[in-house]
């Protein structure tokens, strides 16, 4: 009887180990799949894709209060965006100005177009962190909509990040951000910016 109990206990331990190992294998597999983003340029991708954004803009922001937590509450606030072209049109620099909790916030996006790959890379940095983003989003425009992707982590959860620019209405272009936890099958849209040009 004692031997049967020992065998049963050993079987239970092995079952738990196998279950834990299988779960880890799934997580590793998922991370490997997420890390293999294959991003191809559109046929029309060019260094002129962001020309529409040159100048100064008022920005109406709508940001989800909590991300990846089934939240449906939004914060709304205003900010300002300035963009200038650089390196002979192959890049641009965007300065983003806002106020959070009565404190000034400044962000900067640096965009670079690679003539060989026909892809844009977008690097972000801001006054909260003082470091350049190690995971630039990469992509291109097609039919007035630009989609730019990268792998990242949010609260230790592997995600794909999507930045989307919609310039089909040049008077009010829209930038949106979304996260996916399942390799792009489902997306949570968590930030939207609607722009209005500042006339000088």
Short mmCIF file of C-alpha atoms in Angstrom, two decimals:
data_model
loop_
_atom_site.label_atom_id
_atom_site.label_comp_id
_atom_site.label_asym_id
_atom_site.label_seq_id
_atom_site.Cartn_x
_atom_site.Cartn_y
_atom_site.Cartn_z
CA UNK A 1 0.00 0.00 0.00
CA UNK A 2 2.83 2.36 0.92
CA UNK A 3 4.53 1.60 -2.41
CA UNK A 4 1.30 2.39 -4.30
CA UNK A 5 1.09 5.77 -2.54
CA UNK A 6 4.71 6.52 -3.47
CA UNK A 7 4.04 5.61 -7.13
CA UNK A 8 0.89 7.79 -7.12
CA UNK A 9 2.84 10.72 -5.63
CA UNK A 10 5.66 10.30 -8.15
CA UNK A 11 3.13 10.19 -11.01
CA UNK A 12 1.51 13.41 -9.75
CA UNK A 13 4.89 15.16 -9.57
CA UNK A 14 5.79 14.02 -13.09
CA UNK A 15 2.42 15.21 -14.38
CA UNK A 16 2.93 18.65 -12.80
CA UNK A 17 6.46 18.86 -14.24
CA UNK A 18 5.28 17.88 -17.74
CA UNK A 19 2.45 20.40 -17.56
CA UNK A 20 4.83 23.16 -16.45
CA UNK A 21 7.36 22.19 -19.13
CA UNK A 22 4.67 22.14 -21.84
CA UNK A 23 3.48 25.58 -20.74
CA UNK A 24 7.04 26.93 -20.89
CA UNK A 25 7.48 25.40 -24.34
CA UNK A 26 4.30 27.18 -25.46
CA UNK A 27 5.57 30.50 -24.10
CA UNK A 28 8.97 30.06 -25.75
CA UNK A 29 7.30 29.08 -29.01
CA UNK A 30 5.01 32.08 -28.83
CA UNK A 31 7.93 34.42 -28.21
CA UNK A 32 9.82 32.92 -31.15
CA UNK A 33 6.82 33.42 -33.41
CA UNK A 34 6.34 36.98 -32.16
CA UNK A 35 10.01 37.77 -32.74
CA UNK A 36 9.77 36.75 -36.40
CA UNK A 37 7.82 39.69 -37.80
CA UNK A 38 8.06 39.65 -41.58
CA UNK A 39 7.40 43.21 -42.73
CA UNK A 40 7.30 43.91 -46.46
CA UNK A 41 7.03 47.35 -48.07
CA UNK A 42 4.11 48.37 -50.24
CA UNK A 43 4.73 48.87 -53.94
CA UNK A 44 4.25 52.63 -53.51
CA UNK A 45 6.43 53.13 -50.42
CA UNK A 46 8.65 56.22 -50.74
CA UNK A 47 10.58 58.87 -48.85
CA UNK A 48 7.69 61.29 -49.47
CA UNK A 49 5.19 59.30 -47.39
CA UNK A 50 5.38 61.66 -44.39
CA UNK A 51 5.41 64.93 -46.35
CA UNK A 52 1.77 65.48 -45.34
CA UNK A 53 2.88 65.83 -41.69
CA UNK A 54 5.38 68.64 -42.20
CA UNK A 55 4.57 71.73 -40.13
CA UNK A 56 2.77 72.36 -36.83
CA UNK A 57 -0.42 70.66 -35.61
CA UNK A 58 -2.91 70.82 -32.74
CA UNK A 59 -3.63 67.31 -31.50
CA UNK A 60 -6.80 65.94 -29.88
CA UNK A 61 -5.80 62.81 -27.95
CA UNK A 62 -8.01 59.96 -26.80
CA UNK A 63 -6.10 57.47 -24.63
CA UNK A 64 -7.35 54.30 -22.94
CA UNK A 65 -6.97 54.59 -19.14
CA UNK A 66 -5.74 51.00 -18.74
CA UNK A 67 -4.14 48.88 -21.44
CA UNK A 68 -4.72 45.15 -21.90
CA UNK A 69 -7.13 45.14 -18.97
CA UNK A 70 -10.53 45.14 -20.74
CA UNK A 71 -10.87 48.85 -19.98
CA UNK A 72 -13.44 50.99 -21.81
CA UNK A 73 -12.63 54.30 -20.08
CA UNK A 74 -10.75 56.98 -21.99
CA UNK A 75 -8.77 60.10 -21.11
CA UNK A 76 -8.96 63.02 -23.53
CA UNK A 77 -6.45 65.87 -23.73
CA UNK A 78 -4.82 68.29 -26.16
CA UNK A 79 -1.22 68.46 -27.27
CA UNK A 80 0.91 69.86 -30.09
CA UNK A 81 3.05 68.22 -32.77
CA UNK A 82 5.79 69.82 -34.91
CA UNK A 83 7.54 68.04 -37.77
CA UNK A 84 10.45 68.95 -40.02
CA UNK A 85 12.15 66.97 -42.76
CA UNK A 86 15.86 66.15 -42.53
CA UNK A 87 18.78 64.32 -44.24
CA UNK A 88 17.65 65.46 -47.70
CA UNK A 89 14.13 64.11 -47.24
CA UNK A 90 15.09 60.58 -46.19
CA UNK A 91 14.06 61.32 -42.63
CA UNK A 92 12.06 63.60 -40.39
CA UNK A 93 12.01 64.69 -36.77
CA UNK A 94 8.77 65.12 -34.84
CA UNK A 95 8.50 67.00 -31.54
CA UNK A 96 5.45 66.24 -29.41
CA UNK A 97 4.41 68.58 -26.56
CA UNK A 98 1.83 67.83 -23.85
CA UNK A 99 1.12 68.34 -20.15
CA UNK A 100 0.47 65.44 -17.78
CA UNK A 101 -0.44 66.04 -14.12
CA UNK A 102 0.56 69.70 -14.50
CA UNK A 103 4.03 68.65 -15.68
CA UNK A 104 5.37 69.40 -19.16
CA UNK A 105 6.00 66.34 -21.33
CA UNK A 106 8.05 66.24 -24.51
CA UNK A 107 8.42 63.35 -26.90
CA UNK A 108 10.43 62.99 -30.09
CA UNK A 109 9.99 60.64 -33.04
CA UNK A 110 12.83 60.16 -35.52
CA UNK A 111 11.75 58.53 -38.78
CA UNK A 112 14.17 57.12 -41.35
CA UNK A 113 13.44 55.78 -44.82
CA UNK A 114 15.74 53.08 -46.20
CA UNK A 115 15.88 53.40 -50.03
CA UNK A 116 17.09 49.79 -50.34
CA UNK A 117 14.37 48.07 -48.29
CA UNK A 118 11.69 50.75 -49.01
CA UNK A 119 10.74 50.57 -45.31
CA UNK A 120 10.41 53.27 -42.68
CA UNK A 121 11.74 52.86 -39.14
CA UNK A 122 10.37 55.08 -36.39
CA UNK A 123 12.36 55.63 -33.18
CA UNK A 124 10.70 57.19 -30.10
CA UNK A 125 12.12 58.91 -27.02
CA UNK A 126 10.54 61.14 -24.36
CA UNK A 127 11.17 63.19 -21.24
CA UNK A 128 9.84 60.44 -18.96
CA UNK A 129 12.64 58.00 -19.81
CA UNK A 130 15.48 59.89 -21.44
CA UNK A 131 16.35 56.91 -23.64
CA UNK A 132 15.74 56.01 -27.28
CA UNK A 133 13.27 53.21 -27.98
CA UNK A 134 15.15 49.94 -28.55
CA UNK A 135 12.26 48.54 -30.62
CA UNK A 136 11.57 50.92 -33.53
CA UNK A 137 8.37 50.29 -35.45
CA UNK A 138 8.86 49.37 -39.11
CA UNK A 139 6.51 49.61 -42.10
CA UNK A 140 5.16 51.61 -45.03
CA UNK A 141 2.10 53.35 -46.47
CA UNK A 142 -0.46 51.92 -48.86
CA UNK A 143 -3.56 53.75 -50.16
CA UNK A 144 -3.06 56.55 -47.64
CA UNK A 145 -2.70 54.30 -44.58
CA UNK A 146 0.65 53.57 -42.97
CA UNK A 147 1.15 50.54 -40.72
CA UNK A 148 4.28 50.16 -38.60
CA UNK A 149 4.99 47.16 -36.36
CA UNK A 150 7.42 45.99 -33.69
CA UNK A 151 7.75 43.38 -30.95
CA UNK A 152 7.75 44.63 -27.39
CA UNK A 153 6.72 43.75 -23.83
CA UNK A 154 3.97 45.33 -21.76
CA UNK A 155 3.92 44.41 -18.06
CA UNK A 156 6.11 41.38 -18.94
CA UNK A 157 3.61 40.28 -21.62
CA UNK A 158 5.08 39.75 -25.13
CA UNK A 159 3.10 41.91 -27.55
CA UNK A 160 3.12 43.26 -31.09
CA UNK A 161 2.78 47.04 -31.27
CA UNK A 162 1.10 48.72 -34.24
CA UNK A 163 1.39 52.43 -35.09
CA UNK A 164 -1.07 53.45 -37.79
CA UNK A 165 -1.20 56.72 -39.73
CA UNK A 166 -4.33 57.51 -41.76
CA UNK A 167 -3.73 60.45 -44.09
CA UNK A 168 -6.76 59.95 -46.34
CA UNK A 169 -8.11 63.23 -44.91
CA UNK A 170 -5.07 65.54 -45.22
CA UNK A 171 -6.81 68.25 -43.17
CA UNK A 172 -7.22 65.90 -40.19
CA UNK A 173 -4.77 62.96 -40.33
CA UNK A 174 -5.15 60.39 -37.55
CA UNK A 175 -2.50 58.42 -35.67
CA UNK A 176 -3.54 55.31 -33.70
CA UNK A 177 -1.78 52.75 -31.54
CA UNK A 178 -2.78 49.13 -30.90
CA UNK A 179 -1.40 46.14 -28.97
CA UNK A 180 -1.80 42.44 -29.77
CA UNK A 181 -1.08 39.57 -27.37
CA UNK A 182 -1.84 36.84 -29.91
CA UNK A 183 0.51 37.60 -32.82
CA UNK A 184 -1.86 39.97 -34.59
CA UNK A 185 -5.09 37.94 -34.47
CA UNK A 186 -6.75 40.50 -32.18
CA UNK A 187 -5.87 44.12 -31.47
CA UNK A 188 -6.64 46.50 -28.61
CA UNK A 189 -6.68 50.09 -29.88
CA UNK A 190 -5.52 52.19 -26.94
CA UNK A 191 -4.56 55.64 -28.25
CA UNK A 192 -5.86 57.88 -31.02
CA UNK A 193 -4.65 61.33 -32.08
CA UNK A 194 -6.63 63.53 -34.48
CA UNK A 195 -4.58 66.40 -35.93
CA UNK A 196 -5.58 69.89 -37.09
CA UNK A 197 -3.01 72.06 -38.83
CA UNK A 198 -1.90 75.27 -37.14
CA UNK A 199 -2.03 78.03 -39.76
CA UNK A 200 0.88 80.43 -39.52
#
